[in-house]
């Protein structure tokens, strides 16, 4: 047996005006789960409210926030110092939340008499979507659901599950659109907290959008983007000299070559923010990295995949893969979180794909001069969850700024075609993000994604910069200080 001390967030709406944290010390056996610890607390304090049933990860009733993240109490090991909070949903009492409104939005199968059973192939297709135990962890973290009438991840998962079932008689695509299918930002929070690891964004949202597209139900603004990609190879129109128009195919570093990478620029850095990509190139040159830039590369296809418009995606993939393999490039570097996530997760590449922050951490960088500024870092969803990258940018950032303050991670609202297709939802999420940054004490927001940077800049008074721009500034400052000393 061992003794652990931990905190539970308590709230009784009948007696409390606000939630408060209470500390408990209990004895539990080695390997005890959070649920065991709660039972031990309950023995001391029978007023503690929490739900559980199966005790084995099957019923979903014990979902709660453990150390800040939704998890099942019956499967998570208890530890000294942990915090146990209710899911971020309306609280009934203590750790019990009101899940009824969300359960009501999960459509039942409507079968007709004499309906045929699904074939083996249909059963296999349905399988990844039917494991849901309705714990509502996904619902509790969904950003779109917090600012709109979006039915939420598990309701959408069920729509796709039913759309695949030959017994079902309802029009699930029309139903999903009615329940704001296009409001999902594909931030992937739902998938990352799901105890059954159901890939709702890729396996339900994007698939429902694909069927909607085949029926001509794609949002007009998304159709315009698809037409632009089809006619120009790019998802943004030309408004200035592009990055690719400004650079040669090979950019040699200063001094010794320590690494060689191909560079996939992406539509936003190419067409809208070429200077940011040029800043990155200077950082690579400074650190001995040769950069090869095939000029025939095109849009990665992300804006099309996320919005269900996949007809020309294979040809884009083919052209991009060929651009790098024809030059025998082993490592393709991206600096747009969305492109990187797409190349890593939606492509089958014969080369390794790395974000620029991964490349710099792997090769190792010369220290820039620290800039005297306090910044906060915004994790782009497609870098954090799409590529599992959070420490690499922070390590680089700590080298170039005096102080990095953290802001709780949250989607900015720009992904999944929401910024273009449903701007009011993107705006509401951006505003929440902007408020969080402004109360963080930071003087600047730094990120690694052109979509996030554009969107956040519209929703905060703070300046928003790309990490590569800051690193370049750090090197310029270092050179300036050195020159001043030599004078
Ligand atoms: Fe059933 Fe935890 S008690 S899933």
Coordinates of C-alpha atoms and ligand atoms in Angstrom, one line a residue:
X1 CA 0.0 0.0 0.0
X2 CA 1.1 3.6 -0.5
X3 CA -0.1 7.0 0.5
X4 CA -1.0 9.6 -2.1
X5 CA -2.1 13.2 -1.7
X6 CA -4.1 14.8 -4.5
X7 CA -6.6 17.5 -5.4
X8 CA -10.2 17.1 -6.5
X9 CA -12.2 20.0 -7.9
X10 CA -15.4 20.2 -5.9
X11 CA -18.6 22.0 -6.7
X12 CA -22.1 21.7 -5.3
X13 CA -24.5 24.0 -7.1
X14 CA -26.9 23.9 -4.1
X15 CA -24.3 25.3 -1.6
X16 CA -21.3 26.7 -3.5
X17 CA -21.0 29.9 -5.5
X18 CA -17.9 28.7 -7.4
X19 CA -15.8 25.5 -7.8
X20 CA -12.9 25.0 -5.3
X21 CA -10.1 22.5 -5.0
X22 CA -9.8 20.2 -2.0
X23 CA -6.8 18.2 -1.1
X24 CA -7.1 14.5 0.1
X25 CA -4.6 12.0 1.4
X26 CA -5.6 8.3 1.0
X27 CA -4.0 4.9 1.1
X28 CA -4.1 2.9 -2.2
X29 CA -2.5 -0.3 -3.4
X30 CA 0.4 -0.2 -5.9
X31 CA -0.8 0.4 -9.4
X32 CA -4.2 1.8 -8.1
X33 CA -6.3 3.7 -10.7
X34 CA -7.8 7.1 -10.1
X35 CA -11.1 5.4 -9.6
X36 CA -9.6 3.4 -6.6
X37 CA -8.3 6.7 -5.2
X38 CA -11.8 8.3 -5.6
X39 CA -13.4 5.3 -3.8
X40 CA -10.9 5.8 -0.9
X41 CA -11.9 9.5 -0.7
X42 CA -15.6 8.6 -0.9
X43 CA -15.1 6.4 2.1
X44 CA -13.9 9.5 4.0
X45 CA -16.3 11.9 2.4
X46 CA -19.5 10.2 1.1
X47 CA -20.7 13.5 -0.3
X48 CA -18.2 13.3 -3.2
X49 CA -20.1 12.9 -6.5
X50 CA -18.5 10.9 -9.4
X51 CA -19.8 8.4 -11.9
X52 CA -18.5 4.9 -12.7
X53 CA -20.0 1.6 -13.7
X54 CA -17.9 -1.0 -15.4
X55 CA -14.5 -0.2 -13.9
X56 CA -12.9 -1.6 -17.0
X57 CA -13.0 1.1 -19.8
X58 CA -16.2 -0.1 -21.3
X59 CA -19.0 2.1 -20.2
X60 CA -17.4 5.6 -20.5
X61 CA -19.1 6.9 -17.4
X62 CA -15.9 7.7 -15.4
X63 CA -14.3 10.3 -17.9
X64 CA -12.8 13.3 -16.1
X65 CA -9.9 15.6 -16.4
X66 CA -6.8 14.0 -14.8
X67 CA -3.9 16.4 -14.7
X68 CA -5.8 18.6 -17.1
X69 CA -6.5 16.0 -19.8
X70 CA -9.7 14.0 -20.3
X71 CA -9.1 10.4 -19.4
X72 CA -11.0 7.4 -17.9
X73 CA -10.5 7.3 -14.1
X74 CA -10.8 3.5 -14.2
X75 CA -7.9 3.1 -16.6
X76 CA -5.5 5.9 -15.4
X77 CA -3.0 5.1 -12.7
X78 CA -3.3 7.3 -9.7
X79 CA -0.2 9.3 -8.5
X80 CA 0.8 11.6 -5.8
X81 CA 0.1 15.2 -6.7
X82 CA -2.4 14.6 -9.4
X83 CA -5.4 16.9 -10.0
X84 CA -8.8 15.5 -10.7
X85 CA -11.4 17.8 -12.3
X86 CA -14.7 17.3 -14.0
X87 CA -14.7 17.3 -17.9
X88 CA -15.1 20.8 -19.3
X89 CA -18.9 20.5 -19.5
X90 CA -21.8 21.8 -17.4
X91 CA -21.2 20.3 -13.9
X92 CA -24.0 18.6 -12.0
X93 CA -21.9 18.1 -8.9
X94 CA -18.2 17.6 -8.3
X95 CA -16.9 15.2 -11.0
X96 CA -20.3 14.5 -12.5
X97 CA -21.2 16.4 -15.6
X98 CA -24.4 16.7 -17.6
X99 CA -23.9 14.6 -20.7
X100 CA -27.6 14.2 -21.6
X101 CA -27.8 17.0 -24.2
X102 CA -24.8 15.5 -26.1
X103 CA -26.1 11.9 -25.9
X104 CA -29.4 13.2 -27.4
X105 CA -27.5 14.4 -30.5
X106 CA -26.2 10.9 -31.3
X107 CA -28.6 9.6 -34.0
X108 CA -29.9 6.0 -33.7
X109 CA -29.9 3.6 -36.6
X110 CA -33.2 3.8 -38.5
X111 CA -33.6 0.4 -40.1
X112 CA -36.4 -0.6 -42.6
X113 CA -38.2 -3.9 -42.5
X114 CA -36.3 -6.5 -44.5
X115 CA -33.1 -4.5 -44.5
X116 CA -30.0 -6.5 -45.5
X117 CA -27.1 -7.0 -43.1
X118 CA -23.9 -5.2 -43.9
X119 CA -21.4 -7.1 -46.0
X120 CA -18.0 -8.0 -44.5
X121 CA -16.4 -5.1 -46.4
X122 CA -19.0 -2.7 -44.9
X123 CA -18.5 -4.1 -41.4
X124 CA -14.7 -3.4 -41.8
X125 CA -15.4 0.1 -43.0
X126 CA -17.7 0.8 -40.0
X127 CA -15.3 -0.8 -37.4
X128 CA -13.1 2.2 -36.8
X129 CA -16.2 4.3 -35.9
X130 CA -18.2 2.0 -33.7
X131 CA -15.9 1.6 -30.7
X132 CA -17.3 4.8 -29.1
X133 CA -18.2 4.4 -25.4
X134 CA -19.9 7.8 -25.3
X135 CA -17.6 9.1 -22.5
X136 CA -17.9 12.7 -24.0
X137 CA -14.2 13.4 -23.6
X138 CA -14.1 14.5 -27.3
X139 CA -17.2 16.7 -26.8
X140 CA -15.5 18.4 -23.7
X141 CA -12.5 19.6 -25.8
X142 CA -14.1 20.4 -29.1
X143 CA -13.5 24.1 -29.8
X144 CA -16.2 24.5 -32.5
X145 CA -18.8 23.1 -30.2
X146 CA -18.0 25.9 -27.6
X147 CA -18.8 28.7 -30.0
X148 CA -21.5 27.3 -32.4
X149 CA -24.3 24.8 -32.7
X150 CA -21.9 22.2 -34.1
X151 CA -23.3 18.8 -33.0
X152 CA -19.8 17.7 -31.9
X153 CA -17.3 14.9 -32.7
X154 CA -19.2 11.9 -31.5
X155 CA -22.4 12.9 -33.1
X156 CA -20.5 13.4 -36.4
X157 CA -18.7 10.0 -35.9
X158 CA -22.2 8.4 -35.6
X159 CA -23.4 10.2 -38.8
X160 CA -20.6 8.6 -40.8
X161 CA -21.0 5.3 -39.0
X162 CA -24.7 5.3 -40.1
X163 CA -23.9 6.6 -43.6
X164 CA -21.8 3.4 -44.1
X165 CA -24.6 1.1 -42.8
X166 CA -26.8 -0.3 -45.6
X167 CA -29.6 -0.9 -43.1
X168 CA -30.0 2.8 -42.3
X169 CA -32.7 4.6 -44.1
X170 CA -32.0 8.3 -43.3
X171 CA -30.0 10.9 -45.3
X172 CA -27.0 11.2 -42.9
X173 CA -25.2 13.7 -45.1
X174 CA -28.0 16.2 -45.1
X175 CA -28.3 15.6 -41.3
X176 CA -24.6 16.2 -40.7
X177 CA -24.7 19.4 -42.8
X178 CA -27.7 20.6 -40.8
X179 CA -25.7 20.0 -37.7
X180 CA -22.8 22.2 -38.9
X181 CA -20.5 19.6 -40.5
X182 CA -18.4 22.4 -41.9
X183 CA -17.7 24.0 -38.5
X184 CA -15.1 21.4 -37.5
X185 CA -11.6 22.9 -37.6
X186 CA -10.0 19.4 -37.8
X187 CA -7.9 20.4 -34.8
X188 CA -7.7 16.7 -33.8
X189 CA -8.2 17.3 -30.1
X190 CA -11.2 14.9 -30.1
X191 CA -9.0 12.1 -31.5
X192 CA -6.2 12.7 -29.1
X193 CA -8.3 12.5 -26.0
X194 CA -10.5 9.6 -27.2
X195 CA -9.9 6.5 -25.0
X196 CA -10.7 4.3 -28.0
X197 CA -8.5 6.4 -30.3
X198 CA -11.3 7.0 -32.9
X199 CA -10.0 9.2 -35.6
X200 CA -13.1 11.4 -36.0
X201 CA -11.6 14.2 -38.1
X202 CA -10.1 11.9 -40.8
X203 CA -12.5 9.0 -40.6
X204 CA -15.8 10.8 -40.1
X205 CA -15.6 14.6 -40.7
X206 CA -13.5 14.5 -43.9
X207 CA -15.4 11.5 -45.2
X208 CA -18.8 13.1 -44.7
X209 CA -17.5 16.2 -46.4
X210 CA -16.2 14.0 -49.3
X211 CA -19.7 12.5 -49.8
X212 CA -21.2 16.0 -49.5
X213 CA -18.8 17.1 -52.3
X214 CA -19.9 14.3 -54.6
X215 CA -23.4 15.5 -54.1
X216 CA -22.5 19.1 -54.9
X217 CA -23.0 20.3 -51.3
X218 CA -19.5 21.7 -50.7
X219 CA -19.5 25.3 -49.4
X220 CA -19.2 27.9 -52.2
X221 CA -16.0 29.4 -50.8
X222 CA -14.4 25.9 -50.5
X223 CA -15.3 25.3 -54.1
X224 CA -13.5 28.5 -55.1
X225 CA -10.3 27.3 -53.4
X226 CA -10.6 24.0 -55.2
X227 CA -11.0 25.7 -58.5
X228 CA -7.9 27.9 -57.8
X229 CA -5.8 24.8 -57.1
X230 CA -7.1 23.0 -60.2
X231 CA -6.3 25.9 -62.5
X232 CA -3.1 27.3 -60.9
X233 CA -1.7 24.5 -58.7
X234 CA -2.0 26.9 -55.7
X235 CA -4.7 27.5 -53.1
X236 CA -4.1 31.3 -52.9
X237 CA -4.1 33.8 -55.7
X238 CA -1.0 35.7 -56.7
X239 CA -0.8 39.2 -55.1
X240 CA 3.0 39.8 -55.1
X241 CA 6.2 38.2 -56.3
X242 CA 6.1 34.7 -54.9
X243 CA 8.9 32.9 -52.9
X244 CA 9.5 30.5 -55.7
X245 CA 10.0 33.5 -58.1
X246 CA 12.6 35.0 -55.8
X247 CA 14.8 32.0 -55.1
X248 CA 17.2 29.8 -57.2
X249 CA 16.8 26.0 -57.0
X250 CA 19.7 25.5 -54.7
X251 CA 20.7 27.8 -51.9
X252 CA 24.1 27.1 -50.4
X253 CA 24.9 27.7 -46.8
X254 CA 27.5 30.0 -45.4
X255 CA 30.6 27.9 -44.8
X256 CA 30.6 24.1 -44.4
X257 CA 27.6 22.1 -45.5
X258 CA 26.3 20.2 -42.4
X259 CA 23.0 18.9 -44.0
X260 CA 21.0 19.0 -47.2
X261 CA 17.2 19.2 -47.3
X262 CA 14.6 19.7 -49.9
X263 CA 12.1 22.5 -49.1
X264 CA 8.3 22.2 -49.6
X265 CA 7.2 25.8 -49.3
X266 CA 3.4 25.5 -49.3
X267 CA 0.9 28.0 -50.8
X268 CA 0.7 30.5 -48.0
X269 CA 4.5 31.0 -47.5
X270 CA 4.9 31.0 -51.3
X271 CA 2.2 33.5 -52.2
X272 CA 1.2 35.4 -49.1
X273 CA 4.2 35.4 -46.7
X274 CA 7.3 35.0 -48.9
X275 CA 9.4 37.1 -46.6
X276 CA 8.9 34.6 -43.8
X277 CA 10.1 31.8 -46.0
X278 CA 13.1 33.9 -46.9
X279 CA 13.8 34.5 -43.2
X280 CA 13.8 30.7 -42.7
X281 CA 16.3 30.3 -45.6
X282 CA 18.7 32.8 -44.0
X283 CA 18.5 30.8 -40.7
X284 CA 19.3 27.6 -42.7
X285 CA 22.2 29.3 -44.4
X286 CA 23.6 30.5 -41.2
X287 CA 23.5 27.0 -39.8
X288 CA 25.2 25.1 -42.6
X289 CA 22.0 23.7 -44.2
X290 CA 21.9 23.5 -48.0
X291 CA 18.3 23.9 -49.2
X292 CA 17.1 22.5 -52.5
X293 CA 13.8 24.0 -53.8
X294 CA 12.1 22.2 -56.7
X295 CA 10.2 24.9 -58.5
X296 CA 7.6 22.6 -60.0
X297 CA 6.1 21.7 -56.6
X298 CA 2.4 22.6 -56.1
X299 CA -0.2 22.8 -53.3
X300 CA 0.1 19.8 -51.0
X301 CA -3.7 19.3 -51.2
X302 CA -4.5 20.0 -47.6
X303 CA -7.2 22.6 -48.2
X304 CA -8.9 20.0 -50.5
X305 CA -8.5 17.0 -48.2
X306 CA -9.8 18.9 -45.1
X307 CA -12.9 20.0 -47.0
X308 CA -13.6 16.7 -48.8
X309 CA -12.7 17.8 -52.3
X310 CA -10.3 15.0 -53.1
X311 CA -10.7 14.5 -56.9
X312 CA -7.4 16.0 -57.9
X313 CA -5.4 15.2 -54.7
X314 CA -3.7 12.2 -56.2
X315 CA -2.3 14.2 -59.1
X316 CA -1.0 16.9 -56.7
X317 CA 0.7 14.2 -54.5
X318 CA 2.3 12.6 -57.6
X319 CA 3.7 15.9 -58.8
X320 CA 5.1 16.8 -55.4
X321 CA 6.6 13.4 -54.7
X322 CA 8.2 13.4 -58.2
X323 CA 9.6 16.9 -57.7
X324 CA 11.7 15.7 -54.7
X325 CA 12.5 12.1 -55.7
X326 CA 13.8 13.2 -59.1
X327 CA 16.5 15.1 -57.3
X328 CA 17.3 12.2 -54.9
X329 CA 16.3 14.2 -51.9
X330 CA 16.1 12.2 -48.6
X331 CA 14.7 14.8 -46.3
X332 CA 11.9 17.2 -47.3
X333 CA 11.5 20.1 -44.9
X334 CA 8.2 21.9 -44.4
X335 CA 7.6 25.1 -42.4
X336 CA 3.8 25.3 -42.7
X337 CA 2.2 23.1 -40.0
X338 CA -0.7 22.1 -42.3
X339 CA 1.6 21.1 -45.2
X340 CA 3.9 19.2 -42.9
X341 CA 1.0 17.3 -41.4
X342 CA -0.4 16.5 -44.8
X343 CA 2.9 15.3 -46.2
X344 CA 3.4 13.1 -43.1
X345 CA -0.1 11.7 -42.7
X346 CA -1.9 11.9 -46.0
X347 CA 1.0 11.0 -48.3
X348 CA 3.0 7.9 -48.7
X349 CA 6.5 9.4 -49.4
X350 CA 9.7 7.6 -50.2
X351 CA 11.5 10.4 -48.3
X352 CA 11.5 11.6 -44.7
X353 CA 9.4 14.7 -44.0
X354 CA 10.6 17.0 -41.2
X355 CA 9.4 20.4 -39.9
X356 CA 12.0 23.2 -40.1
X357 CA 12.1 23.2 -36.2
X358 CA 12.9 19.4 -36.3
X359 CA 15.7 20.0 -38.8
X360 CA 17.3 22.8 -36.8
X361 CA 17.1 20.9 -33.6
X362 CA 18.6 17.8 -35.2
X363 CA 21.5 19.7 -36.9
X364 CA 22.0 22.0 -33.9
X365 CA 22.1 25.8 -34.3
X366 CA 24.4 28.7 -33.5
X367 CA 23.0 30.7 -30.6
X368 CA 21.4 33.9 -31.8
X369 CA 21.5 37.0 -29.6
X370 CA 18.6 36.9 -27.1
X371 CA 16.0 39.5 -27.9
X372 CA 14.7 41.4 -24.8
X373 CA 11.1 40.5 -25.2
X374 CA 8.5 38.3 -23.5
X375 CA 6.7 36.0 -25.9
X376 CA 4.0 33.3 -25.8
X377 CA 4.0 30.4 -28.3
X378 CA 0.9 29.2 -30.1
X379 CA 0.9 25.5 -30.9
X380 CA -0.6 25.1 -34.4
X381 CA -3.0 22.1 -34.2
X382 CA -1.4 20.6 -37.3
X383 CA 2.1 20.8 -35.7
X384 CA 1.2 19.8 -32.1
X385 CA -1.3 17.0 -32.8
X386 CA -0.8 16.5 -36.5
X387 CA 3.0 16.0 -36.1
X388 CA 3.5 15.6 -32.4
X389 CA 5.8 18.6 -32.3
X390 CA 5.8 20.9 -29.2
X391 CA 9.3 21.0 -27.7
X392 CA 11.3 21.7 -30.8
X393 CA 9.9 25.2 -31.4
X394 CA 10.1 26.0 -27.7
X395 CA 13.8 25.0 -27.5
X396 CA 14.6 27.3 -30.4
X397 CA 12.4 30.1 -29.0
X398 CA 14.2 29.9 -25.6
X399 CA 17.4 30.6 -27.4
X400 CA 16.2 33.8 -28.9
X401 CA 14.0 35.5 -26.3
X402 CA 14.4 36.5 -22.7
X403 CA 11.1 34.9 -21.5
X404 CA 8.6 32.5 -22.9
X405 CA 5.2 32.4 -21.1
X406 CA 2.8 29.6 -21.7
X407 CA -0.9 30.0 -22.7
X408 CA -3.2 27.0 -22.4
X409 CA -3.2 25.2 -25.7
X410 CA -6.3 25.9 -27.9
X411 CA -7.2 25.9 -31.6
X412 CA -7.2 29.4 -33.1
X413 CA -10.1 28.5 -35.4
X414 CA -8.4 28.9 -38.8
X415 CA -8.1 25.2 -39.8
X416 CA -10.3 22.7 -41.6
X417 CA -11.6 25.3 -44.1
X418 CA -13.4 27.1 -41.2
X419 CA -11.6 30.4 -41.8
X420 CA -12.7 30.6 -45.4
X421 CA -16.0 28.7 -45.2
X422 CA -17.5 29.6 -41.8
X423 CA -15.7 32.9 -40.9
X424 CA -18.0 33.7 -37.9
X425 CA -16.9 30.4 -36.2
X426 CA -13.3 31.1 -37.0
X427 CA -13.7 34.6 -35.7
X428 CA -15.3 33.6 -32.4
X429 CA -12.4 31.1 -31.8
X430 CA -9.8 33.6 -32.8
X431 CA -11.2 36.1 -30.4
X432 CA -11.0 33.6 -27.5
X433 CA -7.4 32.9 -28.5
X434 CA -6.6 36.6 -28.7
X435 CA -8.0 37.3 -25.2
X436 CA -5.9 34.4 -23.8
X437 CA -2.7 35.9 -25.4
X438 CA -3.5 39.4 -24.1
X439 CA -3.9 38.2 -20.6
X440 CA -0.7 36.1 -20.6
X441 CA 1.7 39.0 -20.0
X442 CA 3.4 38.4 -23.4
X443 CA 4.4 41.2 -25.7
X444 CA 4.3 39.1 -28.8
X445 CA 2.8 35.9 -30.1
X446 CA 5.0 33.4 -32.0
X447 CA 4.0 30.5 -34.1
X448 CA 5.0 28.2 -36.9
X449 CA 2.0 28.2 -39.2
X450 CA 0.9 30.8 -41.7
X451 CA -2.8 30.1 -41.3
X452 CA -2.6 30.5 -37.5
X453 CA -0.4 33.6 -37.8
X454 CA -2.7 35.4 -40.2
X455 CA -5.8 34.5 -38.1
X456 CA -4.4 35.3 -34.7
X457 CA -3.0 38.7 -36.0
X458 CA -6.6 39.6 -36.9
X459 CA -7.8 38.7 -33.4
X460 CA -5.2 40.3 -31.0
X461 CA -3.5 43.6 -30.5
X462 CA -0.2 41.9 -29.9
X463 CA 2.3 41.5 -32.8
X464 CA 2.4 38.0 -34.2
X465 CA 5.6 36.6 -35.7
X466 CA 6.9 33.4 -37.2
X467 CA 9.6 31.7 -35.2
X468 CA 12.0 31.8 -38.2
X469 CA 11.6 35.6 -38.4
X470 CA 12.5 35.9 -34.8
X471 CA 15.6 33.6 -35.2
X472 CA 16.7 35.7 -38.1
X473 CA 16.3 38.8 -36.0
X474 CA 18.4 37.2 -33.3
X475 CA 21.2 36.6 -35.7
X476 CA 21.0 40.1 -37.1
X477 CA 21.2 41.5 -33.6
X478 CA 24.2 39.3 -32.8
X479 CA 25.9 40.6 -36.0
X480 CA 25.1 44.2 -35.0
X481 CA 26.5 43.7 -31.5
X482 CA 29.6 42.2 -32.9
X483 CA 30.1 45.0 -35.4
X484 CA 29.5 47.6 -32.6
X485 CA 32.2 45.9 -30.5
X486 CA 34.7 45.9 -33.3
X487 CA 34.2 49.6 -34.1
Ligands
LIG1 FE1 -16.7 2.3 -17.2 FE2 -14.5 3.7 -16.5 S1 -16.1 2.9 -15.2 S2 -15.2 3.2 -18.5

